[in-house]
C-alpha cells in the first residue's frame, strides 16, 4: 500500500442497535484525491458506516478524523461544514419543485434576507447541469425527469455544496451506460482537482474501472484494503464471501407439476425505463424458489406484480395452466396468491386488532354464515393454526403487538394459510426477527413445500438463499441474470450474477 495522504479516517468504529452489532471495531481509511471503493455483501455494514461518516448516524464507539484532527458532528449539515457530502442511492428530491430549487434547497441564494435570487440560482444550476452534460433547463420540474436524470440532479446538488469528500452510494444504479460514462469523466475531473470520492457499488467491473483503493467489509467487520491495480474480481469475491460453508436445511421433497409460469414480465418506471425487464421463470408444487439480488434489483417489485399491486405490469402470468386475468390484490388472493410483505409493521399487521382478527381478516368469507362471522369457527381455525405454527402467545384475543417479531411473522404466515393459497410469496420473511425465530420460519417453509404448497422465498441474505431454496434465480438491474439449483449454487456464483453490470448491454 503506497503512502497516499489520508484525508479521512473512521477509526475503531462500532455501531450497535438493539440486538444487533452493525459494525464491530471497523477502521476505514480514505485517501485524498482518490476513488476509495467500499464494498461488501448485503448487511456487511457499508451503509451504516457511510451514515456515520456523513453525520446521519452517531457511532456507539470510535472516532472520525479529518486531515489528522478529530471531528465531532451529529448531523449531515455539520458533516457538510467539514466538507463531507453524500449522494444517497434513494433520491432525496422534491418532485414538484424545479431542478434549480432542488439543488439549492436549504442553501438558497438570497437577494436580501427575505427573498431568493431565483435568476442567480438558475444561472448557477445550469453550470452544474452543463458540467454533467444534462442539457435541460434548470426550471424543469424534477417529476418530469427520468430516474437517471434525477440521479444527475442529486450529483449536481452535492457538487454545488463544494464538498471536499463526496460519498457516492450506488450512484450508477439508475443511469444508462452513456450517463455512467459521463459520471466517470466527472469523477476523474473531481479527483484531479483534489476532491476525494468514497464509492459504494456492487458492480464489480465498474469498481475495477473507476476505483483506486478498495476496502471490504463482511458481517460488520473490516476484512481487507488494497490498491485496485493489485487485485482482480476473484480476489474481491473471495474476500467478500470467505468461501463460507453453509449448513443447508435438508429435505426429501421432489418438485411436482408446474403451478406458476411467468412470461416476459416487465414493469415500466415512471418517466421511462424499466424496474423489471423481460423476466420469465416457472415454479412447481412442493418447491421453494429463491429470489436473490441486491438493493434495487427488483425483487420486491416482482412479488408486487404477482400479488396484483403493480397494475402497470406487462407480460403474462399463468397459474395451474390458466392465464391470470385479475388485476387487483383481492382478485389475486382469490386466485391463490398470498404475500408475506417485507415491511411487517406497516404492511403485514393491523396493530390495533387482536391476534385472531389479524389472522382471519384476509378471508372472513370462510367464517361468515348469512352475513354473520361465526366466532366459534374462527376461534377453532385460529387455534389450530397457532398449534401448527407453534406460535407462542397467552391468548389469541390479545393485541398482535403483544407478540415478539418472530411470532408476529408466524401470525402473518397463518393469515396466508387461511386463504385459498397455492403460491406463497415471502419477501424477506426473516427480517427483524431473532435467530431462533428465523430457524422456525425456515422449518415452516420446508413443511409447507412438503405439503404441496409452492413458495417463493426472497432474501438479501446470501446465507439464507444457500440454506433454504430448492432453486434460485438472481435479479440484477431488473433482469433475470442467473438460475441455480441448490446443488450448484455457491456464494461466488450469487455474487457474480447479482453484481454484473447489465447496463453495458443496453
XYZ file of C-alpha atoms in Angstrom, residues 2-483:
482
model
C 1.529 3.320 -1.076
C 1.809 6.261 1.290
C -1.044 8.386 -0.072
C -2.311 11.179 2.156
C -5.152 10.100 4.432
C -7.821 12.827 4.367
C -10.416 10.976 6.466
C -10.175 8.087 8.876
C -13.059 6.397 10.626
C -11.151 4.757 13.459
C -12.335 1.761 15.535
C -15.993 2.376 14.703
C -18.587 0.256 16.482
C -22.312 0.722 15.999
C -24.862 -1.273 17.938
C -28.632 -1.380 17.671
C -30.942 -3.349 19.980
C -29.981 -6.969 19.422
C -27.584 -6.192 16.543
C -23.951 -5.170 16.124
C -23.904 -3.462 12.724
C -20.205 -2.506 12.891
C -17.568 -4.033 15.128
C -14.305 -2.094 15.592
C -14.027 -1.063 11.930
C -11.288 1.255 10.699
C -11.714 2.824 7.261
C -9.017 4.998 5.684
C -9.853 7.408 2.873
C -7.076 8.685 0.615
C -7.122 12.240 -0.688
C -7.934 12.844 -4.346
C -8.649 9.165 -4.979
C -11.669 6.960 -5.592
C -11.979 4.933 -2.389
C -14.264 1.947 -3.037
C -16.217 0.402 -0.159
C -17.720 -2.996 -0.870
C -19.354 -5.923 0.890
C -22.398 -8.180 0.760
C -25.841 -7.014 1.819
C -25.691 -6.445 5.572
C -21.911 -6.050 5.668
C -22.206 -2.620 7.300
C -21.376 -0.328 4.361
C -24.432 1.895 4.630
C -24.139 2.155 8.408
C -20.502 3.211 8.148
C -21.279 5.798 5.489
C -24.176 7.203 7.516
C -21.728 7.709 10.381
C -19.172 9.397 8.124
C -21.928 11.607 6.641
C -23.372 12.598 10.024
C -26.661 10.718 9.635
C -25.777 8.306 12.457
C -23.569 8.618 15.535
C -21.154 5.770 16.346
C -21.551 3.830 19.586
C -17.775 3.802 19.837
C -14.935 5.160 17.720
C -13.819 8.467 16.261
C -13.709 10.352 12.953
C -10.549 12.190 11.890
C -10.300 14.664 9.006
C -6.819 15.807 7.988
C -5.487 14.173 11.133
C -7.753 16.066 13.526
C -10.665 14.531 15.407
C -14.038 15.948 14.375
C -17.373 15.679 16.136
C -20.582 16.024 14.164
C -24.039 14.585 14.642
C -25.972 15.878 11.622
C -25.440 15.923 7.839
C -25.262 19.732 7.882
C -22.434 19.586 10.418
C -20.670 16.997 8.245
C -21.031 19.376 5.279
C -19.317 22.090 7.308
C -16.334 19.717 7.468
C -16.507 19.138 3.716
C -18.294 15.744 3.695
C -21.296 15.355 1.372
C -23.272 12.260 0.389
C -25.224 11.224 -2.698
C -27.765 8.686 -1.460
C -28.998 5.842 -3.628
C -32.534 6.666 -2.546
C -33.150 10.006 -4.227
C -33.906 12.895 -1.897
C -35.567 15.345 -4.270
C -38.796 17.337 -4.252
C -40.733 16.300 -7.375
C -42.963 19.398 -7.538
C -40.023 21.802 -7.432
C -37.690 22.607 -10.300
C -34.087 21.492 -10.709
C -32.524 24.748 -9.505
C -34.729 24.846 -6.421
C -33.755 21.267 -5.574
C -30.047 21.935 -5.990
C -30.142 24.929 -3.637
C -32.741 23.661 -1.167
C -31.868 24.979 2.358
C -28.929 26.919 0.817
C -30.897 29.370 -1.286
C -29.056 32.230 -2.982
C -30.595 35.375 -1.500
C -31.191 38.841 -2.918
C -31.677 40.008 0.634
C -32.551 38.351 3.957
C -36.150 37.689 2.930
C -36.125 36.974 -0.825
C -34.494 34.368 -3.062
C -32.476 35.297 -6.130
C -34.109 32.775 -8.454
C -32.332 34.139 -11.526
C -28.919 33.595 -9.940
C -29.874 30.112 -8.749
C -30.935 29.148 -12.270
C -27.664 30.501 -13.710
C -25.551 28.600 -11.185
C -27.587 25.412 -11.535
C -27.112 25.482 -15.308
C -23.338 25.463 -14.837
C -23.531 22.203 -12.920
C -26.016 20.660 -15.336
C -23.803 21.578 -18.294
C -20.783 20.136 -16.496
C -22.587 16.799 -16.160
C -23.870 17.101 -19.744
C -27.523 17.176 -18.702
C -28.691 19.803 -21.149
C -32.066 20.540 -19.605
C -33.422 23.856 -18.425
C -32.952 24.327 -14.643
C -36.605 25.398 -14.452
C -37.763 21.885 -15.374
C -39.770 20.170 -12.645
C -37.998 17.146 -11.146
C -41.120 14.987 -11.574
C -40.743 15.374 -15.353
C -37.227 13.864 -15.348
C -36.227 10.258 -15.937
C -34.741 8.396 -12.972
C -31.237 8.707 -14.407
C -31.665 12.437 -14.886
C -32.859 12.777 -11.299
C -29.711 10.975 -10.150
C -27.610 13.528 -12.020
C -29.513 16.335 -10.262
C -28.574 14.723 -6.934
C -24.944 14.759 -8.010
C -25.241 18.419 -9.015
C -26.635 19.203 -5.582
C -23.625 17.713 -3.786
C -21.157 19.320 -6.202
C -22.757 22.701 -5.519
C -22.042 22.243 -1.814
C -18.310 22.410 -2.594
C -17.718 19.173 -0.702
C -14.096 18.033 -0.412
C -15.169 14.437 0.305
C -18.135 13.065 -1.661
C -19.781 9.770 -0.731
C -21.490 8.111 -3.700
C -23.829 5.277 -2.709
C -24.611 3.191 -5.806
C -24.547 6.343 -7.994
C -24.981 4.434 -11.271
C -27.960 2.325 -10.190
C -30.387 4.462 -12.222
C -28.063 5.594 -15.010
C -27.818 4.443 -18.606
C -24.445 3.380 -19.954
C -23.989 6.789 -21.583
C -24.788 8.549 -18.302
C -22.352 6.238 -16.471
C -19.562 7.269 -18.864
C -20.330 10.928 -18.182
C -20.280 10.308 -14.424
C -16.922 8.541 -14.647
C -15.477 11.505 -16.549
C -16.792 13.827 -13.845
C -15.243 11.651 -11.128
C -11.894 11.761 -12.928
C -12.099 15.548 -13.168
C -13.021 15.850 -9.498
C -10.165 13.671 -8.268
C -7.683 15.546 -10.462
C -8.809 18.754 -8.753
C -8.221 17.205 -5.303
C -11.761 16.099 -4.449
C -11.959 12.740 -2.677
C -14.586 10.143 -3.625
C -15.940 7.331 -1.445
C -17.650 4.997 -3.881
C -20.082 2.208 -2.966
C -21.093 -0.197 -5.714
C -21.893 -3.875 -6.253
C -20.893 -3.751 -9.903
C -17.502 -5.404 -9.813
C -16.446 -4.463 -13.334
C -17.340 -0.857 -12.513
C -15.143 -0.935 -9.412
C -12.178 -2.196 -11.407
C -12.669 0.644 -13.894
C -13.109 3.617 -11.573
C -11.526 2.616 -8.245
C -8.079 3.465 -6.861
C -8.354 1.793 -3.449
C -10.783 -0.806 -2.139
C -11.923 -1.642 1.382
C -14.007 -4.762 2.053
C -16.408 -5.290 4.951
C -18.051 -8.555 5.915
C -20.645 -9.066 8.652
C -19.812 -5.725 10.228
C -16.049 -6.349 10.312
C -13.128 -4.881 8.385
C -11.699 -7.609 6.127
C -9.142 -6.085 3.769
C -7.932 -2.994 1.934
C -5.783 -2.860 -1.200
C -4.953 -0.835 -4.276
C -7.290 -1.791 -7.094
C -4.387 -2.147 -9.511
C -3.068 -5.044 -7.398
C -6.265 -7.153 -7.331
C -8.836 -8.810 -9.577
C -12.506 -9.758 -9.343
C -11.883 -13.293 -7.958
C -9.884 -11.688 -5.123
C -12.810 -9.396 -4.295
C -15.320 -12.262 -4.304
C -13.099 -14.434 -2.103
C -12.745 -11.634 0.475
C -16.460 -10.823 0.421
C -17.605 -14.409 0.887
C -14.700 -16.029 2.772
C -15.739 -19.223 0.985
C -18.030 -19.954 3.933
C -19.666 -23.352 4.118
C -23.391 -23.089 4.734
C -25.456 -25.679 6.563
C -28.294 -26.474 4.232
C -31.722 -27.384 5.571
C -32.195 -30.809 4.055
C -35.474 -32.242 2.821
C -36.664 -35.185 0.761
C -39.081 -33.127 -1.319
C -39.447 -33.789 -5.003
C -40.875 -30.851 -7.002
C -44.204 -31.699 -8.604
C -46.003 -30.368 -11.630
C -45.687 -26.764 -12.776
C -48.043 -24.477 -10.868
C -46.837 -20.999 -11.864
C -45.408 -19.694 -15.110
C -44.282 -16.083 -15.576
C -43.529 -14.978 -19.136
C -41.783 -11.766 -20.185
C -42.804 -9.807 -17.104
C -41.775 -6.150 -17.252
C -42.565 -3.191 -15.004
C -42.131 0.295 -16.514
C -40.674 3.145 -14.477
C -42.376 6.476 -14.225
C -40.519 8.745 -16.616
C -39.061 5.988 -18.780
C -37.069 2.785 -18.470
C -37.954 -0.366 -16.567
C -37.789 -1.571 -12.968
C -38.197 -5.138 -14.269
C -37.455 -6.167 -17.838
C -38.463 -9.405 -19.577
C -38.372 -11.715 -16.531
C -39.544 -15.302 -17.139
C -39.499 -18.303 -14.794
C -41.542 -21.295 -13.599
C -42.437 -22.631 -10.150
C -43.546 -26.165 -9.212
C -45.622 -27.624 -6.427
C -43.561 -28.811 -3.469
C -40.843 -26.331 -4.407
C -39.168 -23.340 -2.730
C -37.882 -20.916 -5.334
C -35.357 -18.402 -4.027
C -35.016 -14.913 -5.479
C -31.736 -13.144 -4.776
C -30.488 -9.754 -5.796
C -29.001 -6.582 -4.465
C -30.893 -3.486 -3.426
C -32.765 -2.077 -6.391
C -32.659 -5.348 -8.349
C -36.457 -5.551 -8.459
C -37.137 -8.412 -6.011
C -39.973 -6.768 -4.084
C -41.463 -5.300 -7.259
C -41.594 -8.787 -8.780
C -43.672 -10.055 -5.863
C -45.868 -6.959 -6.078
C -46.555 -7.801 -9.717
C -47.584 -11.327 -8.750
C -49.887 -10.175 -5.940
C -51.566 -7.522 -8.110
C -50.052 -4.412 -6.521
C -48.479 -3.194 -9.792
C -51.321 -2.645 -12.298
C -48.913 -1.285 -14.931
C -47.001 -4.542 -15.247
C -46.548 -6.093 -18.672
C -46.278 -9.788 -19.535
C -48.238 -12.948 -18.753
C -48.821 -14.924 -15.544
C -50.234 -18.470 -15.646
C -51.475 -20.307 -12.558
C -52.148 -24.034 -12.915
C -52.027 -23.588 -16.694
C -54.624 -20.809 -16.807
C -53.842 -17.200 -17.597
C -54.262 -14.912 -14.578
C -56.585 -12.080 -15.575
C -57.412 -10.481 -12.209
C -55.830 -7.055 -11.746
C -56.360 -6.422 -8.032
C -54.810 -7.711 -4.819
C -58.175 -9.109 -3.711
C -58.521 -10.899 -7.032
C -55.048 -12.402 -6.793
C -55.731 -13.642 -3.269
C -58.842 -15.388 -4.559
C -56.751 -16.849 -7.391
C -54.400 -18.416 -4.837
C -51.565 -15.930 -4.290
C -50.640 -14.644 -0.838
C -47.853 -12.259 0.174
C -45.785 -12.071 3.353
C -44.577 -8.443 2.968
C -41.100 -7.219 3.801
C -42.440 -4.347 5.920
C -44.159 -6.350 8.644
C -45.011 -3.365 10.846
C -46.703 -1.205 8.206
C -47.955 -3.759 5.675
C -48.210 -7.069 7.496
C -50.133 -6.457 10.704
C -53.019 -4.336 11.965
C -51.615 -3.143 15.273
C -54.984 -2.225 16.790
C -56.522 -5.674 16.209
C -56.172 -8.952 18.073
C -54.005 -11.864 17.026
C -57.146 -13.714 15.972
C -58.527 -10.899 13.809
C -55.131 -10.344 12.172
C -55.047 -13.986 11.176
C -58.563 -14.173 9.707
C -59.030 -10.739 8.170
C -57.916 -11.760 4.669
C -60.578 -14.444 4.362
C -63.547 -13.572 6.578
C -65.858 -15.144 3.970
C -64.632 -18.525 5.172
C -66.134 -17.903 8.604
C -69.230 -15.959 7.570
C -72.678 -17.502 7.737
C -75.530 -15.339 6.419
C -73.516 -12.128 6.831
C -72.500 -13.021 10.396
C -68.992 -14.156 11.330
C -69.045 -17.446 13.218
C -66.839 -16.716 16.224
C -66.682 -20.423 17.047
C -65.364 -21.451 13.619
C -62.975 -18.512 13.574
C -61.652 -19.418 17.027
C -61.156 -23.086 16.126
C -59.314 -22.288 12.885
C -57.005 -19.784 14.573
C -56.171 -22.102 17.469
C -55.362 -24.918 15.053
C -53.044 -22.582 13.118
C -51.390 -21.468 16.359
C -50.650 -25.128 17.173
C -49.400 -25.949 13.687
C -47.072 -22.947 13.526
C -46.111 -23.180 17.224
C -46.940 -19.535 17.886
C -46.126 -18.554 21.462
C -48.924 -16.466 22.955
C -51.065 -16.053 26.047
C -54.386 -15.602 24.235
C -55.497 -15.186 20.637
C -57.652 -12.304 21.885
C -54.598 -10.205 22.807
C -53.353 -7.454 20.511
C -50.875 -8.686 17.944
C -48.390 -6.096 19.215
C -48.113 -8.173 22.402
C -46.106 -10.747 20.406
C -42.437 -10.826 19.534
C -41.420 -10.056 15.960
C -40.929 -13.729 15.181
C -44.359 -14.689 16.466
C -45.949 -11.766 14.607
C -44.370 -13.163 11.442
C -45.884 -16.571 12.157
C -49.301 -14.943 12.520
C -48.856 -13.326 9.091
C -47.950 -16.722 7.635
C -51.016 -18.190 9.324
C -53.148 -15.458 7.764
C -51.937 -16.539 4.331
C -52.621 -20.193 5.043
C -56.223 -19.415 5.998
C -56.806 -18.130 2.466
C -57.015 -20.288 -0.650
C -53.239 -20.038 -1.028
C -51.440 -22.020 -3.710
C -48.379 -19.806 -4.193
C -46.939 -18.245 -1.030
C -44.812 -15.159 -1.689
C -42.352 -14.445 1.133
C -40.483 -11.136 0.930
C -37.562 -11.053 3.396
C -39.541 -13.231 5.851
C -36.777 -13.261 8.496
C -36.095 -9.532 8.591
C -36.116 -8.159 12.134
C -36.539 -11.473 13.952
C -34.088 -13.367 16.150
C -32.050 -16.437 15.236
C -34.460 -18.902 16.823
C -37.436 -17.385 15.016
C -35.512 -17.474 11.745
C -34.988 -21.206 12.134
C -38.717 -21.595 12.815
C -39.538 -19.716 9.597
C -37.159 -21.930 7.624
C -38.796 -25.019 9.112
C -42.268 -23.704 8.246
C -41.167 -23.048 4.638
C -39.938 -26.602 4.259
C -43.045 -28.031 5.906
C -45.364 -26.063 3.616
C -43.457 -27.048 0.493
C -43.618 -30.665 1.633
C -47.398 -30.374 1.931
C -47.825 -29.324 -1.693
C -47.573 -25.547 -1.487
C -45.292 -23.604 -3.818
C -43.140 -20.978 -2.097
C -41.215 -18.020 -3.474
C -38.580 -17.012 -0.927
C -37.000 -13.586 -1.424
C -33.942 -12.736 0.642
C -30.998 -10.356 0.508
C -29.148 -12.660 2.924
C -26.865 -14.920 0.933
C -26.681 -17.480 3.725
C -30.473 -17.888 3.653
C -30.513 -18.328 -0.115
C -27.877 -21.034 0.172
C -29.709 -22.784 3.011
C -33.415 -22.770 2.103
C -34.496 -22.758 -1.598
C -34.514 -25.772 -3.906
C -33.703 -23.488 -6.813
C -32.704 -19.812 -7.009
C -32.996 -17.117 -9.651
C -30.887 -13.975 -9.456
C -32.048 -10.499 -10.468
C -29.643 -7.750 -11.450
C -30.817 -4.365 -12.639
C -34.357 -5.695 -13.018
C -33.307 -8.562 -15.290
C -33.001 -12.277 -14.652
C -29.278 -12.903 -14.671
C -28.817 -16.418 -13.338
C -30.577 -19.590 -12.216
